[in-house]
Coordinates of C-alpha atoms in Angstrom, one line a residue:
M26 CA 29.5 0.1 -126.8
R27 CA 26.2 -1.6 -127.3
V28 CA 26.6 -1.3 -131.1
T29 CA 30.0 -3.0 -130.8
Q30 CA 28.6 -5.8 -128.7
M31 CA 25.8 -6.3 -131.3
L32 CA 28.4 -6.4 -134.1
R33 CA 30.4 -9.0 -132.2
L34 CA 27.3 -11.1 -131.7
A35 CA 26.4 -10.8 -135.4
D36 CA 30.0 -11.8 -136.2
R37 CA 29.5 -15.1 -134.3
V38 CA 26.1 -16.0 -135.7
P39 CA 26.1 -17.4 -139.3
L40 CA 24.1 -15.6 -141.9
K41 CA 21.9 -18.6 -142.4
R42 CA 20.9 -18.6 -138.8
Q43 CA 20.4 -14.8 -138.6
I44 CA 18.0 -15.0 -141.5
S45 CA 16.1 -17.9 -139.9
L46 CA 15.9 -16.1 -136.6
L47 CA 14.6 -12.9 -138.3
A48 CA 12.1 -14.8 -140.3
G49 CA 10.9 -16.7 -137.2
A50 CA 10.5 -13.5 -135.2
I51 CA 8.5 -11.9 -138.0
G52 CA 6.4 -15.1 -138.4
L53 CA 5.6 -15.2 -134.7
T54 CA 4.8 -11.5 -134.6
V55 CA 2.4 -12.0 -137.5
V56 CA 0.8 -15.0 -135.8
G57 CA 0.4 -13.1 -132.6
V58 CA -1.1 -10.1 -134.2
T59 CA -3.4 -12.2 -136.3
T60 CA -4.5 -14.4 -133.4
V61 CA -5.2 -11.4 -131.1
G62 CA -7.1 -9.6 -133.9
S63 CA -9.1 -12.7 -134.8
A64 CA -9.8 -13.3 -131.2
L65 CA -11.1 -9.8 -130.6
L66 CA -13.1 -9.9 -133.9
A67 CA -14.5 -13.4 -133.1
R68 CA -15.4 -12.5 -129.5
G69 CA -17.1 -9.3 -130.7
Q70 CA -19.1 -11.1 -133.3
A71 CA -20.0 -14.0 -130.9
T72 CA -21.0 -11.5 -128.3
G73 CA -23.2 -9.6 -130.7
M74 CA -24.8 -12.8 -132.0
A75 CA -25.4 -14.1 -128.5
Q76 CA -27.0 -10.8 -127.4
D77 CA -29.2 -10.8 -130.5
A78 CA -30.4 -14.3 -129.7
L79 CA -30.9 -13.3 -126.0
Q80 CA -32.8 -10.2 -127.2
Q81 CA -35.2 -12.4 -129.2
V82 CA -35.7 -14.7 -126.2
A83 CA -36.4 -11.7 -123.9
R84 CA -38.7 -10.2 -126.5
S85 CA -40.5 -13.5 -127.0
V86 CA -41.2 -13.9 -123.3
A87 CA -42.3 -10.2 -123.0
D88 CA -44.7 -10.6 -126.0
R89 CA -46.1 -13.9 -124.5
L90 CA -46.7 -12.3 -121.2
D91 CA -48.5 -9.4 -122.9
Q92 CA -50.5 -11.7 -125.0
D93 CA -51.7 -13.9 -122.1
M94 CA -52.5 -10.9 -119.9
A95 CA -54.5 -9.3 -122.8
E96 CA -56.4 -12.5 -123.3
R97 CA -57.2 -12.8 -119.5
L98 CA -58.4 -9.2 -119.5
R99 CA -60.5 -9.8 -122.6
E100 CA -62.0 -12.9 -121.0
I101 CA -63.0 -11.1 -117.8
R102 CA -64.5 -8.2 -119.7
N103 CA -66.4 -10.6 -122.0
V104 CA -67.8 -12.6 -119.1
A105 CA -68.7 -9.3 -117.2
A106 CA -70.6 -8.1 -120.3
L107 CA -72.5 -11.4 -121.1
E108 CA -76.2 -10.6 -121.4
P109 CA -77.3 -14.1 -120.3
L110 CA -75.6 -13.5 -117.0
Q111 CA -77.2 -10.1 -116.2
P112 CA -80.2 -11.6 -114.4
H113 CA -78.0 -13.8 -112.2
W114 CA -75.4 -11.3 -110.9
L115 CA -77.6 -10.3 -108.0
E116 CA -80.2 -13.0 -107.9
N117 CA -79.0 -16.6 -108.4
T118 CA -75.8 -17.2 -106.5
G119 CA -75.6 -20.9 -107.2
S120 CA -75.9 -20.5 -111.0
L121 CA -73.3 -17.7 -111.0
R122 CA -70.9 -19.8 -108.9
N123 CA -71.2 -22.7 -111.5
V124 CA -70.3 -20.3 -114.3
L125 CA -67.2 -19.1 -112.5
D126 CA -66.2 -22.7 -111.6
A127 CA -66.5 -23.6 -115.3
M128 CA -64.2 -20.6 -116.2
Q129 CA -61.6 -21.8 -113.7
R130 CA -61.7 -25.3 -115.0
T131 CA -61.1 -23.9 -118.5
L132 CA -58.0 -22.0 -117.4
P133 CA -56.5 -23.5 -114.2
D134 CA -54.2 -20.5 -113.9
Y135 CA -57.1 -18.6 -112.4
A136 CA -56.6 -19.2 -108.7
W137 CA -59.8 -17.5 -107.8
I138 CA -62.7 -15.8 -109.7
G139 CA -65.4 -13.9 -107.8
F140 CA -68.2 -11.4 -108.2
A141 CA -68.4 -8.6 -105.6
E142 CA -71.6 -6.5 -105.5
H143 CA -71.4 -2.7 -105.5
A144 CA -70.9 -2.5 -101.7
G145 CA -67.8 -4.7 -102.0
Q146 CA -69.3 -7.9 -100.5
V147 CA -68.4 -11.1 -102.4
R148 CA -71.6 -12.6 -103.7
A149 CA -70.3 -15.6 -105.7
A150 CA -66.8 -17.1 -106.1
T151 CA -65.1 -20.3 -107.3
G152 CA -65.3 -23.0 -104.7
G153 CA -67.4 -20.6 -102.6
I154 CA -64.2 -19.1 -101.3
L155 CA -64.6 -15.6 -99.7
E156 CA -68.3 -15.5 -100.4
G157 CA -69.8 -13.0 -97.9
A158 CA -66.4 -11.4 -97.3
S159 CA -65.8 -7.7 -98.0
V160 CA -63.2 -6.8 -100.7
A161 CA -64.2 -3.1 -100.8
S162 CA -60.7 -2.0 -99.8
R163 CA -58.8 -4.2 -102.4
P164 CA -57.2 -2.3 -105.3
W165 CA -58.7 -4.6 -107.9
F166 CA -62.2 -3.8 -106.6
L167 CA -61.6 0.0 -106.2
N168 CA -60.2 0.2 -109.8
G169 CA -62.5 -2.4 -111.3
I170 CA -65.7 -0.6 -110.2
R171 CA -64.8 2.2 -112.6
Q172 CA -63.3 0.4 -115.6
A173 CA -61.5 -2.8 -116.6
A174 CA -58.3 -2.9 -114.6
V175 CA -55.2 -5.1 -114.1
E176 CA -53.2 -5.0 -110.9
D177 CA -49.5 -5.9 -110.7
V178 CA -48.1 -8.9 -109.0
H179 CA -48.8 -9.0 -105.2
A180 CA -48.9 -11.5 -102.4
A181 CA -52.1 -13.1 -101.3
V182 CA -53.9 -11.3 -98.4
L183 CA -57.3 -12.9 -98.0
L184 CA -56.8 -16.1 -100.0
E185 CA -53.5 -17.5 -98.6
S186 CA -55.1 -19.4 -95.8
L187 CA -58.0 -20.5 -97.9
L188 CA -56.4 -21.9 -101.0
K189 CA -54.6 -25.3 -101.1
P190 CA -50.9 -24.6 -100.7
H191 CA -48.4 -25.2 -103.5
A192 CA -46.5 -28.5 -103.5
D193 CA -43.2 -26.7 -103.2
G194 CA -44.4 -24.4 -100.4
A195 CA -44.0 -21.3 -102.5
P196 CA -46.2 -18.4 -101.3
F197 CA -49.2 -17.3 -103.3
R198 CA -48.8 -14.4 -105.6
F199 CA -51.4 -13.0 -108.0
V200 CA -52.0 -10.7 -110.9
D201 CA -55.5 -9.3 -110.5
V202 CA -57.9 -8.7 -113.4
A203 CA -61.2 -7.0 -112.9
A204 CA -64.1 -5.5 -114.9
P205 CA -67.2 -3.6 -113.9
V206 CA -70.6 -5.5 -114.2
S207 CA -73.7 -3.7 -115.3
D208 CA -77.4 -4.7 -115.3
G209 CA -79.8 -4.4 -118.2
S210 CA -80.2 -0.6 -117.6
G211 CA -76.4 0.0 -117.7
R212 CA -76.1 0.6 -114.0
I213 CA -72.9 -0.8 -112.4
V214 CA -73.9 -3.4 -109.9
G215 CA -70.5 -4.9 -109.0
V216 CA -67.1 -6.1 -110.1
L217 CA -66.0 -9.4 -111.6
G218 CA -62.5 -10.0 -110.4
A219 CA -60.0 -12.8 -111.0
H220 CA -56.7 -13.6 -109.2
L221 CA -54.4 -15.0 -111.9
S222 CA -51.7 -17.2 -110.3
W223 CA -48.2 -15.8 -110.9
R224 CA -47.0 -19.3 -111.4
W225 CA -48.4 -18.9 -114.9
A226 CA -45.4 -16.7 -115.7
E227 CA -43.1 -19.5 -114.6
V228 CA -44.9 -21.8 -117.0
V229 CA -44.3 -19.3 -119.8
R230 CA -40.6 -19.0 -118.8
R231 CA -40.1 -22.8 -118.9
E232 CA -41.9 -23.2 -122.2
V233 CA -39.7 -20.6 -123.9
L234 CA -36.5 -22.1 -122.4
S235 CA -37.5 -25.6 -123.4
S236 CA -37.6 -24.5 -127.0
R237 CA -33.9 -23.4 -126.7
R238 CA -30.9 -25.8 -126.7
P239 CA -29.9 -26.8 -123.2
E240 CA -26.2 -26.3 -123.8
L241 CA -26.9 -22.6 -124.3
K242 CA -27.5 -22.4 -120.5
E243 CA -29.9 -19.5 -120.9
D244 CA -32.0 -18.1 -118.1
I245 CA -34.9 -15.7 -117.8
I246 CA -36.0 -13.4 -115.0
V247 CA -38.9 -10.9 -114.9
L248 CA -38.7 -7.5 -113.1
D249 CA -41.4 -5.0 -112.3
R250 CA -41.3 -1.5 -113.7
S251 CA -39.1 -0.3 -110.8
G252 CA -36.5 -3.1 -111.5
R253 CA -37.4 -5.4 -108.6
V254 CA -37.4 -9.2 -109.3
L255 CA -40.9 -10.7 -109.8
L256 CA -39.8 -14.0 -111.2
G257 CA -36.4 -15.5 -110.6
P258 CA -33.8 -15.7 -107.7
D259 CA -33.7 -13.0 -105.0
L260 CA -37.4 -12.0 -105.2
G261 CA -37.8 -8.3 -104.5
A262 CA -34.2 -7.4 -105.1
A263 CA -33.2 -4.8 -107.6
P264 CA -30.0 -6.4 -109.3
Y265 CA -29.6 -4.0 -112.2
T266 CA -29.3 -0.2 -112.5
T267 CA -31.8 1.9 -114.4
A268 CA -29.1 2.7 -117.0
E269 CA -28.4 -1.0 -117.7
L270 CA -32.0 -1.8 -118.2
A271 CA -32.5 1.3 -120.4
A272 CA -29.5 0.3 -122.6
G273 CA -31.1 -3.1 -123.2
R274 CA -27.7 -4.9 -123.4
F275 CA -25.2 -5.2 -120.5
M276 CA -23.0 -7.5 -118.5
D277 CA -24.3 -9.2 -115.4
R278 CA -21.3 -9.5 -113.1
R279 CA -23.0 -10.9 -110.0
A280 CA -21.6 -13.9 -108.1
G281 CA -21.4 -17.1 -110.1
G282 CA -19.6 -15.7 -113.1
D283 CA -20.1 -13.0 -115.8
R284 CA -23.2 -13.4 -117.9
L285 CA -24.5 -11.6 -121.0
A286 CA -27.8 -9.9 -120.4
T287 CA -30.5 -8.3 -122.6
A288 CA -33.7 -6.6 -121.4
A289 CA -37.0 -6.2 -123.2
S290 CA -40.0 -4.4 -121.7
T291 CA -43.6 -5.5 -122.1
R292 CA -45.6 -3.1 -124.2
G293 CA -49.2 -4.2 -123.7
R294 CA -51.6 -5.3 -126.4
G295 CA -54.9 -3.9 -127.6
D296 CA -56.9 -2.6 -124.6
Y297 CA -54.3 -4.0 -122.2
A298 CA -51.8 -1.2 -121.6
G299 CA -49.3 -3.4 -119.9
L300 CA -47.8 -3.3 -116.4
G301 CA -44.2 -2.3 -117.5
W302 CA -42.7 -5.7 -116.7
I303 CA -39.0 -6.1 -117.8
V304 CA -37.8 -9.4 -119.1
V305 CA -34.1 -10.1 -118.8
A306 CA -32.5 -13.0 -120.7
L307 CA -29.1 -14.2 -119.4
Q308 CA -26.4 -16.5 -120.7
P309 CA -22.9 -17.3 -119.3
V310 CA -20.1 -15.5 -121.1
D311 CA -18.0 -18.6 -121.3
T312 CA -20.9 -20.4 -123.1
A313 CA -21.6 -17.6 -125.4
L314 CA -17.9 -17.3 -126.4
A315 CA -17.1 -21.0 -126.5
G316 CA -17.2 -21.1 -130.3
A317 CA -15.1 -17.9 -130.6
N318 CA -12.6 -19.4 -128.2
R319 CA -12.4 -22.6 -130.2
L320 CA -11.9 -20.6 -133.4
T321 CA -9.2 -18.5 -131.8
G322 CA -7.3 -21.7 -130.7
L323 CA -7.6 -23.1 -134.2
I324 CA -6.3 -19.9 -135.7
L325 CA -3.4 -20.0 -133.2
L326 CA -2.5 -23.6 -134.1
L327 CA -2.8 -22.9 -137.8
G328 CA -0.7 -19.8 -137.4
L329 CA 2.0 -21.6 -135.5
G330 CA 2.1 -24.3 -138.0
A331 CA 2.4 -21.9 -140.9
A332 CA 5.1 -20.0 -139.0
L333 CA 7.1 -23.2 -138.4
L334 CA 6.8 -24.2 -142.0
G335 CA 7.9 -20.7 -143.0
I336 CA 10.9 -20.9 -140.7
I337 CA 11.9 -24.2 -142.2
G338 CA 11.4 -22.8 -145.7
I339 CA 13.4 -19.6 -144.9
R340 CA 16.2 -21.7 -143.4
M341 CA 16.5 -23.7 -146.6
I342 CA 16.4 -20.6 -148.7
A343 CA 18.9 -18.9 -146.5
G344 CA 21.2 -21.9 -146.8
R345 CA 20.9 -21.8 -150.6
L346 CA 21.6 -18.0 -150.6
S347 CA 24.7 -18.3 -148.3
R348 CA 26.2 -21.3 -150.2
P349 CA 27.7 -19.2 -153.0
L350 CA 29.4 -17.0 -150.4
A351 CA 30.8 -20.1 -148.7
R352 CA 32.2 -21.4 -152.0
L353 CA 33.8 -18.0 -152.8
T354 CA 35.4 -17.9 -149.4
E355 CA 36.8 -21.4 -149.7
A356 CA 38.2 -20.6 -153.2
V357 CA 39.9 -17.4 -152.1
D358 CA 41.4 -19.2 -149.1
R359 CA 43.0 -21.8 -151.4
I360 CA 44.9 -19.1 -153.3
G361 CA 48.5 -19.0 -152.1
R362 CA 48.2 -22.3 -150.3
E363 CA 47.9 -24.5 -153.3
P364 CA 50.6 -24.0 -155.9
D365 CA 48.4 -24.2 -159.0
T366 CA 45.6 -22.1 -157.6
R367 CA 45.8 -18.5 -158.8
M368 CA 42.3 -17.6 -159.8
T369 CA 38.7 -18.3 -158.5
H370 CA 35.8 -19.4 -160.7
R371 CA 33.0 -16.9 -161.2
V372 CA 30.4 -17.7 -158.5
H373 CA 26.7 -17.3 -159.3
G374 CA 23.7 -17.1 -157.0
S375 CA 22.6 -13.4 -156.9
P376 CA 23.7 -10.1 -158.4
E377 CA 25.5 -9.2 -155.2
V378 CA 27.4 -12.5 -155.1
L379 CA 28.3 -12.2 -158.8
R380 CA 29.6 -8.7 -158.3
L381 CA 31.7 -9.8 -155.3
S382 CA 33.1 -12.7 -157.3
T383 CA 34.0 -10.4 -160.2
A384 CA 35.7 -8.0 -157.9
V385 CA 37.7 -10.8 -156.3
R386 CA 38.8 -12.1 -159.7
S387 CA 39.8 -8.5 -160.8
L388 CA 41.9 -8.1 -157.6
L389 CA 43.6 -11.5 -158.2
R390 CA 44.4 -10.5 -161.7
R391 CA 46.0 -7.2 -160.5
I392 CA 48.0 -9.2 -157.9
G393 CA 49.0 -11.7 -160.6
T394 CA 50.2 -8.8 -162.8
A395 CA 52.2 -7.4 -160.0
E396 CA 53.7 -10.8 -159.2
D397 CA 54.6 -11.3 -162.9
D398 CA 56.4 -7.9 -162.9
A399 CA 58.2 -8.9 -159.8
R400 CA 59.2 -12.2 -161.3
Q401 CA 60.4 -10.4 -164.4
V402 CA 62.4 -8.1 -162.3
R403 CA 63.9 -11.0 -160.4
A404 CA 64.6 -12.8 -163.7
E405 CA 66.3 -9.7 -165.1
S406 CA 68.3 -9.3 -161.9
S407 CA 69.3 -13.0 -162.1
D408 CA 70.5 -12.5 -165.7
A409 CA 72.5 -9.5 -164.7
V410 CA 74.0 -11.5 -161.9
H411 CA 75.1 -14.3 -164.2
A412 CA 76.5 -11.8 -166.7
A413 CA 78.5 -10.1 -164.0
E414 CA 79.8 -13.1 -162.2
D415 CA 83.3 -12.2 -162.9
R416 CA 82.8 -8.7 -161.8
V417 CA 81.0 -9.9 -158.6
R418 CA 84.3 -11.4 -157.4
R419 CA 85.8 -8.0 -157.7
L420 CA 82.7 -6.1 -156.6
G421 CA 81.7 -8.4 -153.6
A422 CA 81.0 -5.4 -151.4
D423 CA 78.7 -3.9 -154.1
L424 CA 76.9 -7.2 -154.5
H425 CA 76.3 -7.5 -150.8
A426 CA 74.9 -4.0 -150.8
M427 CA 72.5 -4.9 -153.6
Q428 CA 71.4 -8.0 -151.7
V429 CA 70.7 -5.9 -148.6
L430 CA 68.8 -3.5 -150.8
A431 CA 66.7 -6.3 -152.2
D432 CA 65.8 -7.6 -148.8
T433 CA 65.3 -4.2 -147.1
D434 CA 62.2 -1.9 -147.2
G435 CA 63.4 1.2 -148.8
L436 CA 61.4 3.6 -146.5
T437 CA 62.2 2.1 -143.1
G438 CA 65.3 0.1 -143.6
L439 CA 63.5 -2.9 -142.1
L440 CA 63.1 -6.3 -143.7
N441 CA 60.6 -6.5 -146.4
R442 CA 58.0 -9.3 -146.9
R443 CA 60.3 -11.2 -149.3
A444 CA 63.1 -11.4 -146.8
F445 CA 60.9 -11.9 -143.7
M446 CA 59.0 -15.0 -144.9
P447 CA 62.1 -17.4 -145.2
L448 CA 63.2 -16.4 -141.7
A449 CA 59.7 -16.9 -140.4
N450 CA 59.4 -20.3 -142.1
D451 CA 62.7 -21.4 -140.6
A452 CA 61.5 -20.4 -137.2
M453 CA 58.3 -22.3 -137.8
S454 CA 60.3 -25.5 -138.7
Y455 CA 62.4 -25.0 -135.5
F456 CA 59.2 -24.7 -133.5
K457 CA 57.8 -27.9 -134.8
R458 CA 61.0 -29.8 -134.3
Y459 CA 61.8 -28.6 -130.8
Q460 CA 58.4 -27.1 -129.7
R461 CA 60.1 -23.9 -128.6
G462 CA 57.3 -21.3 -128.8
I463 CA 57.2 -18.5 -131.3
C464 CA 54.7 -15.6 -131.5
V465 CA 53.7 -13.2 -134.3
L466 CA 52.7 -9.6 -133.7
M467 CA 50.8 -7.8 -136.5
I468 CA 51.0 -4.0 -136.0
D469 CA 49.1 -1.3 -137.8
I470 CA 49.2 2.5 -137.4
D471 CA 45.7 3.7 -136.5
H472 CA 43.9 6.2 -138.7
F473 CA 47.0 6.5 -141.0
K474 CA 45.0 7.7 -143.9
R475 CA 44.0 10.8 -141.8
V476 CA 47.8 11.6 -141.4
N477 CA 48.3 11.5 -145.2
D478 CA 45.2 13.5 -145.8
L479 CA 46.0 16.2 -143.2
Y480 CA 49.8 16.5 -143.5
G481 CA 50.7 14.9 -146.8
H482 CA 52.4 11.7 -147.8
A483 CA 55.9 13.0 -146.9
A484 CA 54.7 13.4 -143.3
G485 CA 53.1 9.9 -143.4
D486 CA 56.4 8.4 -144.6
E487 CA 58.2 10.0 -141.7
V488 CA 55.7 8.6 -139.2
I489 CA 56.1 5.1 -140.8
R490 CA 59.9 5.4 -140.5
Q491 CA 59.8 6.5 -136.8
V492 CA 57.3 3.8 -135.9
G493 CA 59.5 1.2 -137.6
R494 CA 62.5 2.5 -135.6
I495 CA 60.6 2.3 -132.3
I496 CA 59.6 -1.3 -133.0
S497 CA 63.2 -2.3 -134.1
D498 CA 64.6 -0.7 -130.9
A499 CA 62.2 -2.5 -128.7
I500 CA 62.8 -6.1 -129.8
R501 CA 65.7 -8.5 -129.2
T502 CA 68.4 -9.3 -131.7
T503 CA 67.0 -12.8 -132.1
D504 CA 63.6 -11.4 -133.1
K505 CA 62.7 -10.2 -136.6
V506 CA 60.6 -7.2 -137.7
A507 CA 59.5 -6.4 -141.3
R508 CA 57.3 -3.9 -143.0
F509 CA 54.5 -5.8 -144.8
G510 CA 53.3 -2.8 -146.8
G511 CA 51.7 0.5 -146.2
E512 CA 51.5 1.2 -142.4
E513 CA 51.5 -2.5 -141.4
F514 CA 54.4 -4.2 -139.6
V515 CA 55.0 -7.8 -138.6
V516 CA 57.2 -9.0 -135.7
L517 CA 58.5 -12.6 -135.1
L518 CA 59.4 -13.3 -131.5
R519 CA 61.3 -16.5 -131.0
E520 CA 61.1 -18.7 -127.9
T521 CA 58.4 -16.5 -126.5
D522 CA 54.9 -17.3 -125.2
L523 CA 51.9 -15.0 -125.4
Q524 CA 52.4 -13.5 -121.9
V525 CA 55.9 -12.3 -122.8
A526 CA 54.7 -11.2 -126.2
A527 CA 52.0 -9.1 -124.6
I528 CA 54.7 -7.3 -122.5
F529 CA 56.7 -6.6 -125.7
A530 CA 53.6 -5.4 -127.5
G531 CA 52.4 -3.2 -124.6
R532 CA 55.8 -1.6 -124.4
I533 CA 55.9 -0.8 -128.1
R534 CA 52.3 0.5 -128.0
Q535 CA 53.1 2.8 -125.1
T536 CA 56.2 4.1 -126.7
V537 CA 54.4 5.0 -129.9
A538 CA 51.5 6.6 -128.0
S539 CA 53.9 8.8 -126.0
T540 CA 56.1 9.9 -129.0
V541 CA 55.5 13.3 -130.6
F542 CA 56.2 13.1 -134.3
E543 CA 57.5 16.2 -136.0
P544 CA 57.5 15.7 -139.8
E545 CA 58.2 18.8 -141.7
G546 CA 57.6 21.1 -138.8
H547 CA 54.2 19.5 -137.8
C548 CA 53.6 18.2 -134.4
L549 CA 51.3 15.1 -134.3
R550 CA 50.7 11.9 -132.3
A551 CA 49.9 8.5 -133.6
T552 CA 48.8 5.2 -132.0
I553 CA 49.0 1.6 -133.1
S554 CA 46.8 -1.5 -132.8
V555 CA 48.5 -4.8 -132.2
G556 CA 47.2 -8.4 -132.8
M557 CA 49.1 -11.4 -131.3
A558 CA 49.0 -15.1 -132.0
S559 CA 51.2 -18.0 -131.1
A560 CA 52.2 -20.8 -133.5
E561 CA 50.4 -24.1 -133.1
L562 CA 51.5 -27.6 -134.1
A563 CA 48.4 -27.9 -136.4
D564 CA 49.6 -24.9 -138.5
D565 CA 50.6 -25.9 -142.0
D566 CA 52.9 -23.0 -142.3
I567 CA 53.7 -19.6 -140.7
D568 CA 50.9 -18.0 -142.8
R569 CA 48.3 -19.7 -140.5
T570 CA 49.9 -18.0 -137.5
I571 CA 50.1 -14.7 -139.3
A572 CA 46.4 -15.0 -140.3
R573 CA 45.4 -15.4 -136.7
A574 CA 47.5 -12.5 -135.6
D575 CA 45.9 -10.5 -138.4
E576 CA 42.4 -11.5 -137.1
A577 CA 43.5 -10.4 -133.6
L578 CA 44.7 -7.1 -135.1
Y579 CA 41.3 -6.3 -136.6
A580 CA 39.7 -7.4 -133.4
A581 CA 41.9 -4.7 -131.6
K582 CA 40.8 -2.2 -134.2
S583 CA 37.1 -3.1 -133.8
C584 CA 37.5 -2.6 -130.0
G585 CA 38.6 1.0 -130.4
R586 CA 42.2 0.8 -131.6
N587 CA 45.3 1.8 -129.6
C588 CA 45.2 -1.6 -127.8
V589 CA 46.7 -5.1 -127.9
R590 CA 44.6 -8.2 -128.5
M591 CA 45.4 -11.9 -128.5
F592 CA 43.7 -14.2 -131.0
E593 CA 40.7 -15.9 -129.3
G594 CA 38.4 -18.4 -130.8
K595 CA 37.7 -19.0 -134.5
P596 CA 38.5 -16.2 -137.0
S597 CA 35.6 -14.1 -138.0
A598 CA 35.2 -13.1 -141.6
N599 CA 33.5 -9.9 -140.6
L600 CA 36.1 -8.5 -138.3
R601 CA 37.9 -6.6 -141.0
A602 CA 34.7 -5.0 -142.2
A603 CA 33.8 -4.1 -138.6
A604 CA 37.3 -2.4 -138.2

């Protein structure tokens, strides 16, 4: 049923439009696949490039932190090992304080530098802060008494109340650097320690970000070796998993929107082994993919434009391809309507159109030959009639019999086409003059070739005779029935509308369907399909009405046969092929 509906739809849509719709669908599909593929490819490449750039940023910050820490450690070790200072470590506090103050002025990131003697008491310090206080329990002193040491970021314990507070009110946090101090004999006499303000890392962060374009909207945070935030929002929080940090590239899906993230660990430098800090560089996904999204939009616009141009081009080509078929159809339709039109011109356009045109011309030639033979027969009959005029008067009965024979189908005894057409044209003239309705029924025996193939032509002839008899018995004396050829019959119903004609047709169809045909001892059943049409004032002749009934007949056959159909809408050139 669905196939039939599709065929009906195809019959109503012109070939030119079908080709255009198909080309448009293919074009849109290609555009969609291309756009999606390009978008995925562009997003993948843009993501990779953005992550590569973020990786370089993270690596740059990590290397800078390592470099600065290595230099601070080297500075403290060098000062601790200066020979000119060896006499002053335990003797001249004022001179030692001046040296430490000079160091702090050279590098303001040192928040505090001090020397604690072997017992842990601060002997000299920048600004005199914590002089006399004990730092024996501080990790930087405990580790620095043995060897040069670096302690991770921590909050101020002793210095927070002694140092001038930050302008923004941020708490003090330090990275401690310490180195043992020896006297001339090599004996360790104390520890030189320095508290490096962690704000130094923020300066490094800003310097690196300032070298990047602001529209990239990049950000940097620093984590300790356990993944807790040392520099950035949510200090002390652990926003990322160990697996994400180990992968080096991941997606930050925290509140505020998705961001691309890359991680790079500090690796130390020279004698500085590093503290295992992890630098994470971030960039919003929308920013990273902005170029890819613009490229995708451009590809989509170009694709749609190309598809539109393609549809227009295909529509023009389809119109050119279908034009020869339209010319051939018009030429064939003129045959029989225009007196001098008997043959079509050969139509070019494609091999298929040329073959169809040649086949139509061959068919018309065969029909012309048959008509010439018929005309010759009629001419010979006319000569015989003239030669026997005298005998006609004596043989009137025989002449009447010959006339009946000429007007009668030899198989069924019904009117033939030659006799039917004058009667039908007279009825058409009467209809146009008085507007008294007439209807035409076109009747065809379903699957008749199967009857001939299975039971033989003699059985087929018997079925044709009985169907003709059923039709003749069903109609009124004012109506006319004729056999048009083969298994096809035509019925002219005078002063009848389509509703009454449908009753006639239904009665005939039911009678045929319920009849058991018994040709030459065989038992078989047959059905008929009926097409109906009523005459219209716009019809030039009865052929127009018959043509509409013929279209309705093939509509009945395309709907499954054994049914009656009225002509509806414009005729379809493809109904006969569908039937």
